[in-house]
Short mmCIF file of C-alpha atoms in Angstrom, two decimals:
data_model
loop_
_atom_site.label_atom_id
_atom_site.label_comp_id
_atom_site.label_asym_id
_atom_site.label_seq_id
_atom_site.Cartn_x
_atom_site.Cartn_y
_atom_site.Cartn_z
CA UNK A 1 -47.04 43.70 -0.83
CA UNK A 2 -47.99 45.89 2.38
CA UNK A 3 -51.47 45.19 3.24
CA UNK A 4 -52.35 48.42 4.63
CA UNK A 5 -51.50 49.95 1.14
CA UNK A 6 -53.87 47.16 -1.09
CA UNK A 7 -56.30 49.20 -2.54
CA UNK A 8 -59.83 48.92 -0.94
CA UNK A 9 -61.74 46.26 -2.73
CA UNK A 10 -65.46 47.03 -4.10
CA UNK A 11 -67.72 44.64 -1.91
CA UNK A 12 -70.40 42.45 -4.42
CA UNK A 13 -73.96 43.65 -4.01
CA UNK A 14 -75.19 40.06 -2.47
CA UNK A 15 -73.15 37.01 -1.31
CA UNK A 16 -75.32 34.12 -1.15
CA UNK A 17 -75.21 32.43 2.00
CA UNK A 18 -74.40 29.10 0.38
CA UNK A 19 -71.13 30.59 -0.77
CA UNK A 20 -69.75 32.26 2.64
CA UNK A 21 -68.79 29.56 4.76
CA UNK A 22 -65.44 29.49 3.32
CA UNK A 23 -61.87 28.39 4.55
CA UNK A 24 -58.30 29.43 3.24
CA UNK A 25 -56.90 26.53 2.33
CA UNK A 26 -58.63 22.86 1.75
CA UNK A 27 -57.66 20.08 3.90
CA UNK A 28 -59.08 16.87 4.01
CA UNK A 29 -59.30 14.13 1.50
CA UNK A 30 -57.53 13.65 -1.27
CA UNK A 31 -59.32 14.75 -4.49
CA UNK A 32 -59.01 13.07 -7.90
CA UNK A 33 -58.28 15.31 -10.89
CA UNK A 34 -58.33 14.60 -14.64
CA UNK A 35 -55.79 15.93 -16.92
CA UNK A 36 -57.30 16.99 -19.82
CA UNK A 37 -53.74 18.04 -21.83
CA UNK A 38 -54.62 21.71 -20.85
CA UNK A 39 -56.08 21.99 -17.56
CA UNK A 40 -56.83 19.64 -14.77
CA UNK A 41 -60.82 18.68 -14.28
CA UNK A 42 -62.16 17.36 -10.66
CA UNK A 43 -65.33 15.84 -11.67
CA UNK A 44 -67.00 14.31 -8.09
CA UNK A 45 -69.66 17.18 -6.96
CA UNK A 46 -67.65 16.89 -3.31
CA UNK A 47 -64.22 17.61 -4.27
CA UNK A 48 -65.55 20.60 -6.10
CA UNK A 49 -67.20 22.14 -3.52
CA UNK A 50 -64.68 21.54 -1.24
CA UNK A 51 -61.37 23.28 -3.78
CA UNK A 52 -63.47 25.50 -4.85
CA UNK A 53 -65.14 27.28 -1.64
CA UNK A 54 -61.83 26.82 0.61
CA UNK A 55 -59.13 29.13 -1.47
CA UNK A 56 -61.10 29.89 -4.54
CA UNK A 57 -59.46 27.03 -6.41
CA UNK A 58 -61.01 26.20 -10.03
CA UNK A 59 -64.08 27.68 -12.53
CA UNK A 60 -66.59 25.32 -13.74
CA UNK A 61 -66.11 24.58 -17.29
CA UNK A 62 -69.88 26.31 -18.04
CA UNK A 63 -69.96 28.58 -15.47
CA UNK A 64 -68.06 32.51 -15.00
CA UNK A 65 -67.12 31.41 -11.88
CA UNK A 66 -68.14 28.97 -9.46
CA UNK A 67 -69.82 25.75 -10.68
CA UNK A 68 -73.47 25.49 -10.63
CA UNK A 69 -74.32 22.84 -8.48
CA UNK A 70 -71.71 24.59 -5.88
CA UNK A 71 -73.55 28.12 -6.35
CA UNK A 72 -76.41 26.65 -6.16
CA UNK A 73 -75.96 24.16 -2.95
CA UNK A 74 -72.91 24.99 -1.43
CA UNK A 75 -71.28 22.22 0.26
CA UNK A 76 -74.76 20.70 0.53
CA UNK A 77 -73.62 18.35 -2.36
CA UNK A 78 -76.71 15.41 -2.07
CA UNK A 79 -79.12 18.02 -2.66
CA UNK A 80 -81.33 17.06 -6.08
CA UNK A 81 -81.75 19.83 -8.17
CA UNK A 82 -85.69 20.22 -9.09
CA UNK A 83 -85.89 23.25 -11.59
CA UNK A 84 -85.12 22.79 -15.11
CA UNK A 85 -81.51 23.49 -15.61
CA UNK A 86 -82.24 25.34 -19.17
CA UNK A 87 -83.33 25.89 -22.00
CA UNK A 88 -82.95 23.81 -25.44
CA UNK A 89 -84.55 23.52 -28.87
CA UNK A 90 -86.60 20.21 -30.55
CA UNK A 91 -83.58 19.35 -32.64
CA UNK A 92 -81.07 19.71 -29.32
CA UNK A 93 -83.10 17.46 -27.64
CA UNK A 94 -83.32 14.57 -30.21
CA UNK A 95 -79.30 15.20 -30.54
CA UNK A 96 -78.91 14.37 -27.33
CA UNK A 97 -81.20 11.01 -27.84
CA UNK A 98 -78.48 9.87 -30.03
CA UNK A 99 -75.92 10.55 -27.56
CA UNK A 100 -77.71 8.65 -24.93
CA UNK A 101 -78.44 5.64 -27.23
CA UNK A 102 -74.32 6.01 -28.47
CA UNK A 103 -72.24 6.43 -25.24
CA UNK A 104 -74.89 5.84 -22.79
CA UNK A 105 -76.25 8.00 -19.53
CA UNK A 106 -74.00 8.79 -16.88
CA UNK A 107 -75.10 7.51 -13.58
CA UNK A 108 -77.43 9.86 -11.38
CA UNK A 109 -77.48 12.16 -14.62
CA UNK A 110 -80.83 12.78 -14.19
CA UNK A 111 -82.51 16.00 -14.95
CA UNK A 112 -84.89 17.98 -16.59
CA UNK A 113 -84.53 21.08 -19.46
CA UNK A 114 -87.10 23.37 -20.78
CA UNK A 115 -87.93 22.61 -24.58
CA UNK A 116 -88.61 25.12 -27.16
CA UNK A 117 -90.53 24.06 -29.98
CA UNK A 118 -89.55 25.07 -33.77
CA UNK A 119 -92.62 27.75 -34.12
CA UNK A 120 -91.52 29.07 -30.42
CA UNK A 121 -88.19 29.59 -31.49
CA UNK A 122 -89.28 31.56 -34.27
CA UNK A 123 -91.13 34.05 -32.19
CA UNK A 124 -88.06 34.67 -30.07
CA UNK A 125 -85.89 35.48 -33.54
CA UNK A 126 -88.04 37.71 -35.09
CA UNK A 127 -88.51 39.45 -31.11
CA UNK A 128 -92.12 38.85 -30.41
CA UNK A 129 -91.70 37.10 -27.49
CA UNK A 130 -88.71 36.50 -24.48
CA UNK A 131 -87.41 33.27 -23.44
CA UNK A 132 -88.34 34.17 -20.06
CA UNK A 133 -92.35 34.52 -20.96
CA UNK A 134 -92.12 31.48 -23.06
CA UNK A 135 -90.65 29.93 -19.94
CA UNK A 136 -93.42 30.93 -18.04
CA UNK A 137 -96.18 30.32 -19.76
CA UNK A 138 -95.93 28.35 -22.68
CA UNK A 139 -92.64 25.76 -23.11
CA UNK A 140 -92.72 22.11 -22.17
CA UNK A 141 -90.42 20.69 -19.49
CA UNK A 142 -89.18 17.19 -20.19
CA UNK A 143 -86.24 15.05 -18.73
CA UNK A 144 -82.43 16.01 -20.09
CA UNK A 145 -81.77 12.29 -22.35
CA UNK A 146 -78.00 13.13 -21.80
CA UNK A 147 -77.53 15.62 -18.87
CA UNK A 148 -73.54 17.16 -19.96
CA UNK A 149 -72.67 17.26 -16.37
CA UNK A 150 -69.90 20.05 -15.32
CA UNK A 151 -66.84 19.97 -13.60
CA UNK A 152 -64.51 21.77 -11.71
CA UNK A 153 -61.43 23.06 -14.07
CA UNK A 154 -58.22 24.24 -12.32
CA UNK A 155 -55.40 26.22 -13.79
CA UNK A 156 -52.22 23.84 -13.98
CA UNK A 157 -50.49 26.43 -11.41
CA UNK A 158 -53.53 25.62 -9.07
CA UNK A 159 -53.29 21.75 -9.90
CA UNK A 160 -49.61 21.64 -9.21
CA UNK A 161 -50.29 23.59 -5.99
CA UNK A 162 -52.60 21.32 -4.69
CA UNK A 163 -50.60 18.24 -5.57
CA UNK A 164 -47.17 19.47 -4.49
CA UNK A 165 -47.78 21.84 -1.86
CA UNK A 166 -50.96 21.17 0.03
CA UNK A 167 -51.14 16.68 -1.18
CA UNK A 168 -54.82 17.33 -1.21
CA UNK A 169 -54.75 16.25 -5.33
CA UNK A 170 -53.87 13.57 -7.23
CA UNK A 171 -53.53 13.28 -10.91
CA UNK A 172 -54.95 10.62 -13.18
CA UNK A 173 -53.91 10.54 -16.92
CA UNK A 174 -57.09 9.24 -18.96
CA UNK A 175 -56.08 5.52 -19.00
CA UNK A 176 -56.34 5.80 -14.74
CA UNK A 177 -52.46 5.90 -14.38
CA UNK A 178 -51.68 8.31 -11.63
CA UNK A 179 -48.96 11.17 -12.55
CA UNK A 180 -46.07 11.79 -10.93
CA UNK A 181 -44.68 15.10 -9.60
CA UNK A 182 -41.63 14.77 -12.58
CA UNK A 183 -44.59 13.97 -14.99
CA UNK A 184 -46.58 16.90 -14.31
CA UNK A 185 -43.88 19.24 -14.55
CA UNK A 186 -42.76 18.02 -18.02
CA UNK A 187 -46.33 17.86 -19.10
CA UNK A 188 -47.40 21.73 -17.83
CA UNK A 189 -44.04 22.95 -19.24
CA UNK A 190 -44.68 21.72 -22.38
CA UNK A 191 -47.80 23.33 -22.98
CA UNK A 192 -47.27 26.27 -21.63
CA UNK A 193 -43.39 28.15 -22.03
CA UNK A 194 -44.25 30.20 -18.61
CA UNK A 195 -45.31 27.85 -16.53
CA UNK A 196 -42.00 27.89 -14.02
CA UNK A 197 -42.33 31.90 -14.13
CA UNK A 198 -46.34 31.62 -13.67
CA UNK A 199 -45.73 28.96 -10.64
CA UNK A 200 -43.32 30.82 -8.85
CA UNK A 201 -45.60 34.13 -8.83
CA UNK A 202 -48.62 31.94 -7.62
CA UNK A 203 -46.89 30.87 -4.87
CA UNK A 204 -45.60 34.12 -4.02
CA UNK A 205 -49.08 35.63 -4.71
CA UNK A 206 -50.46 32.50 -2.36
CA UNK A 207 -47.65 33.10 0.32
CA UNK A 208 -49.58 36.46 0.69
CA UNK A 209 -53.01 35.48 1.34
CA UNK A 210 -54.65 36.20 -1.70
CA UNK A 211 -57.49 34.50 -3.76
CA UNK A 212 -56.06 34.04 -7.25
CA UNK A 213 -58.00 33.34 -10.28
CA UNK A 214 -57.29 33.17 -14.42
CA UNK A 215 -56.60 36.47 -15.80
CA UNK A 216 -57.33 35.58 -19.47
CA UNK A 217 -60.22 37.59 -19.83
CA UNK A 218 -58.41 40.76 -19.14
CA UNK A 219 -55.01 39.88 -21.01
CA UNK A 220 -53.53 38.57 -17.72
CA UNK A 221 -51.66 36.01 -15.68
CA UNK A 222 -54.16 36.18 -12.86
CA UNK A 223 -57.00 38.44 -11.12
CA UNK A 224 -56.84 38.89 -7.43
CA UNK A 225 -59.28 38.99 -4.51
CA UNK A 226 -59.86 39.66 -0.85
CA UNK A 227 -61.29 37.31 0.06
CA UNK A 228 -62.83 35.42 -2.40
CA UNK A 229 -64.86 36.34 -6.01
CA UNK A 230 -68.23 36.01 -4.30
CA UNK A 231 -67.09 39.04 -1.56
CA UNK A 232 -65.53 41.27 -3.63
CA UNK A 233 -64.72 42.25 -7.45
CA UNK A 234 -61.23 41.95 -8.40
CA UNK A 235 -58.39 44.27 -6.90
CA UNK A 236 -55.32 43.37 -9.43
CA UNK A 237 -54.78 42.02 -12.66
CA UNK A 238 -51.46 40.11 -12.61
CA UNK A 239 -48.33 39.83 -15.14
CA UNK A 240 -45.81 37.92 -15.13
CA UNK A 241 -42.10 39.16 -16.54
CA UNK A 242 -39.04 36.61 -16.40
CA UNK A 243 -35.74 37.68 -15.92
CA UNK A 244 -32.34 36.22 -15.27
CA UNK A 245 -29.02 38.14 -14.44
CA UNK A 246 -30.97 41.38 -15.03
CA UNK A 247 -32.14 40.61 -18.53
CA UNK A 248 -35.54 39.68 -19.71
CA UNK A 249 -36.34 35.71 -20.77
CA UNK A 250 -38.58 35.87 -23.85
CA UNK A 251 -38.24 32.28 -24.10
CA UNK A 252 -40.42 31.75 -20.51
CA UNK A 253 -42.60 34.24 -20.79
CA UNK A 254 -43.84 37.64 -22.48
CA UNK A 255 -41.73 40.60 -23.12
CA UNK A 256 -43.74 43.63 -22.04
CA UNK A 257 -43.38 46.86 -24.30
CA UNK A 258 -44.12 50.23 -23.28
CA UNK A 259 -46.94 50.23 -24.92
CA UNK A 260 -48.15 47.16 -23.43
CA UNK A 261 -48.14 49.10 -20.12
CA UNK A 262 -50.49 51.69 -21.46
CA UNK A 263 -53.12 49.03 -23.08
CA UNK A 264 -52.86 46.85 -19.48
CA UNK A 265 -53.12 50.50 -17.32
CA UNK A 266 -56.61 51.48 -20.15
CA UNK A 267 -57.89 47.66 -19.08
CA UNK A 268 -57.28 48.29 -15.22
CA UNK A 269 -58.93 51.71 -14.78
CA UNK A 270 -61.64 51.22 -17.03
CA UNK A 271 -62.52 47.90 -14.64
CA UNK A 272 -62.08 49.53 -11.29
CA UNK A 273 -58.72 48.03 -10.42
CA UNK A 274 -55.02 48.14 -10.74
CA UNK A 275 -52.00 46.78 -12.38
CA UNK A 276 -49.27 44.81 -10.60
CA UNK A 277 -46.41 43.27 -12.40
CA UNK A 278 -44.36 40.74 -10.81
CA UNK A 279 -41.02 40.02 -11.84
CA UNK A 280 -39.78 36.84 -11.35
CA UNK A 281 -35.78 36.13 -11.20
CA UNK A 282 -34.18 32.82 -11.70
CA UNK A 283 -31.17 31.84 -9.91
CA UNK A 284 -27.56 32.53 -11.34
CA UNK A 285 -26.44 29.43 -13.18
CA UNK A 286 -30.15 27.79 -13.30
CA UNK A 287 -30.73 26.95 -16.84
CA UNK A 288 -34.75 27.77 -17.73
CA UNK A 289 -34.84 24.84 -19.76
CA UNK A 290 -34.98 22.00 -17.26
CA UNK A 291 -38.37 22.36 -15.43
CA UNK A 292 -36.99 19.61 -13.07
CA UNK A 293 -33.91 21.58 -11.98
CA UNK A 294 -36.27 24.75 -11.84
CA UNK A 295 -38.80 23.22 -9.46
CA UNK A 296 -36.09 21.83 -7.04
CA UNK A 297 -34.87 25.09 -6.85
CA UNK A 298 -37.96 26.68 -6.76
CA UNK A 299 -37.36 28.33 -3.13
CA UNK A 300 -34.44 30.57 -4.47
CA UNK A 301 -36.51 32.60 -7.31
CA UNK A 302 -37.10 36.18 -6.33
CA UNK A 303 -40.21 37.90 -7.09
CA UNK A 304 -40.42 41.66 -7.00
CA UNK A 305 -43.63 44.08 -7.23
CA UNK A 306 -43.95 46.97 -10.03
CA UNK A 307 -46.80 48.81 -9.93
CA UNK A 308 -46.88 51.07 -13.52
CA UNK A 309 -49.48 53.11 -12.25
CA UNK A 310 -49.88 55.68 -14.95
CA UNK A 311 -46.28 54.46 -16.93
CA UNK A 312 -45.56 57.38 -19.68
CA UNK A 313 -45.20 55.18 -22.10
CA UNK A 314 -44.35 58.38 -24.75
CA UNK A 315 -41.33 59.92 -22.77
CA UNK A 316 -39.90 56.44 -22.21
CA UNK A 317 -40.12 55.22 -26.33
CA UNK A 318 -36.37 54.95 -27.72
CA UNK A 319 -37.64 54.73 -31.35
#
């Protein structure tokens, strides 16, 4: 992909300074990450900060984007948070008493949450009052019993990434074994059929300097950025199309219709960016079955660029 023909990326109206100090790549130490059977968590505030501001890496598991000790701090990761962190109901808060009293508080979980009392809550329903006056002026604050802290989450292409290509992971199961590069691969393949396909675009997508983050929420493989999410919106949503000796693989992957490309174009232009499909080509003779064999080889996949800007998807039907 020629640089000087990416589109020009819409800028976000504020950056907070916490968030621009950023790096392409993380180096450093070696973070721990949890896998979850489908995704990887990072869980020590550091090691967040660090994946996620250098190269975008990750989403917190309650946040859009960044997690909220991150957006909030930065790499400033010892800072205590003194603001309630939200807003709960009586019946939330004596929940979470139990959970305290059953599994115990985590340590340094300390924190505080605004409470909203049974008549309060009714006011909001029937719209007499915001949560933001009640806030305010009128709700309680009182300390979290069982603060559910949030962690990093990383796509298994980032996780295998970070493990394989830049050593700055390693993967724990949840009895504390550590797993293996073979173990990994068998695991991610598993779980998801396009995971060889979806690994060897990321690193072709990497290879190129861009930030890459999930595409779920528009139907995708991955969103790109210049930059990073907190500088600018989104400039591509990403598919993925496998193919070997000129014919598609439906068994790694999706097999995109023509009218696919007109629901996928609709989604781009009506969110100010494009659509790029990347088609990914195994080798001759690789069979897509064996993940092992596939990441060995992973250096002879070819990736090309379509970009069905506008794809007439009428004049191309055959039935």
């Amino acid at each position: 992909m020629n640089h000087a023909l990416r589109p020009v990326p819409k800028p976000k109206k504020f950056t907070p300074p916490v968030l621009a100090n950023v790096d392409p790549l993380p180096t450093g130490p070696v973070a721990i990450g949890l896998f979850t059977g489908l995704s990887v968590e990072v869980c020590d505030p550091a090691a967040m900060a660090h994946l996620s501001l250098d190269g975008g890496f990750g989403q917190g598991t309650s946040s859009r984007s960044f997690p909220k000790t991150v957006a909030r701090n930065g790499r400033n990761v010892g800072r205590v948070r003194r603001n309630p962190s939200g807003v709960v109901n009586r019946r939330q808060v004596e929940r979470r008493r139990e959970w305290a009293g059953k599994f115990g508080s985590a340590e340094g979980s300390e924190g505080t949450v605004w409470v909203m009392e049974e008549d309060e809550e009714k006011l909001v329903e029937v719209g007499a009052v915001s949560v933001e006056e009640l806030k305010r002026n009128a709700l309680k604050v009182e300390e979290d019993p069982f603060l559910i802290r949030e962690n990093l989450s990383l796509s298994l292409e980032e996780a295998m990434f970070l493990e394989r290509e830049l050593n700055v992971l390693k993967l724990q199961a949840f009895d504390g074994s550590v797993l293996t590069e073979k173990n990994l691969v068998e695991k991610f393949a598993a779980i998801k059929k396009d995971f060889i396909p979806s690994y060897a675009a990321f690193m072709y997508l990497k290879s190129r300097n861009w930030i890459i983050r999930s595409g779920l929420k528009f139907g995708g493989n991955f969103l790109l950025y210049q930059k990073g999410p907190q500088f600018f919106h989104a400039s591509y949503i990403v598919l993925t199309q496998a193919y070997q000796s000129g014919k598609i693989l439906t068994t790694c992957g999706r097999n995109l219709e023509n009218y696919d490309f007109q629901c996928f174009n609709r989604i781009a232009e009506t969110t100010a960016k494009d659509l790029l499909i990347l088609e990914v080509h195994y080798p001759e003779g690789l069979d897509p079955a064996d993940p092992h064999e596939c990441l060995r080889r992973l250096k002879e996949f070819r990736v090309g660029e379509v970009f069905p800007k506008h794809h007439n998807y009428v004049a191309t039907r055959t039935g």
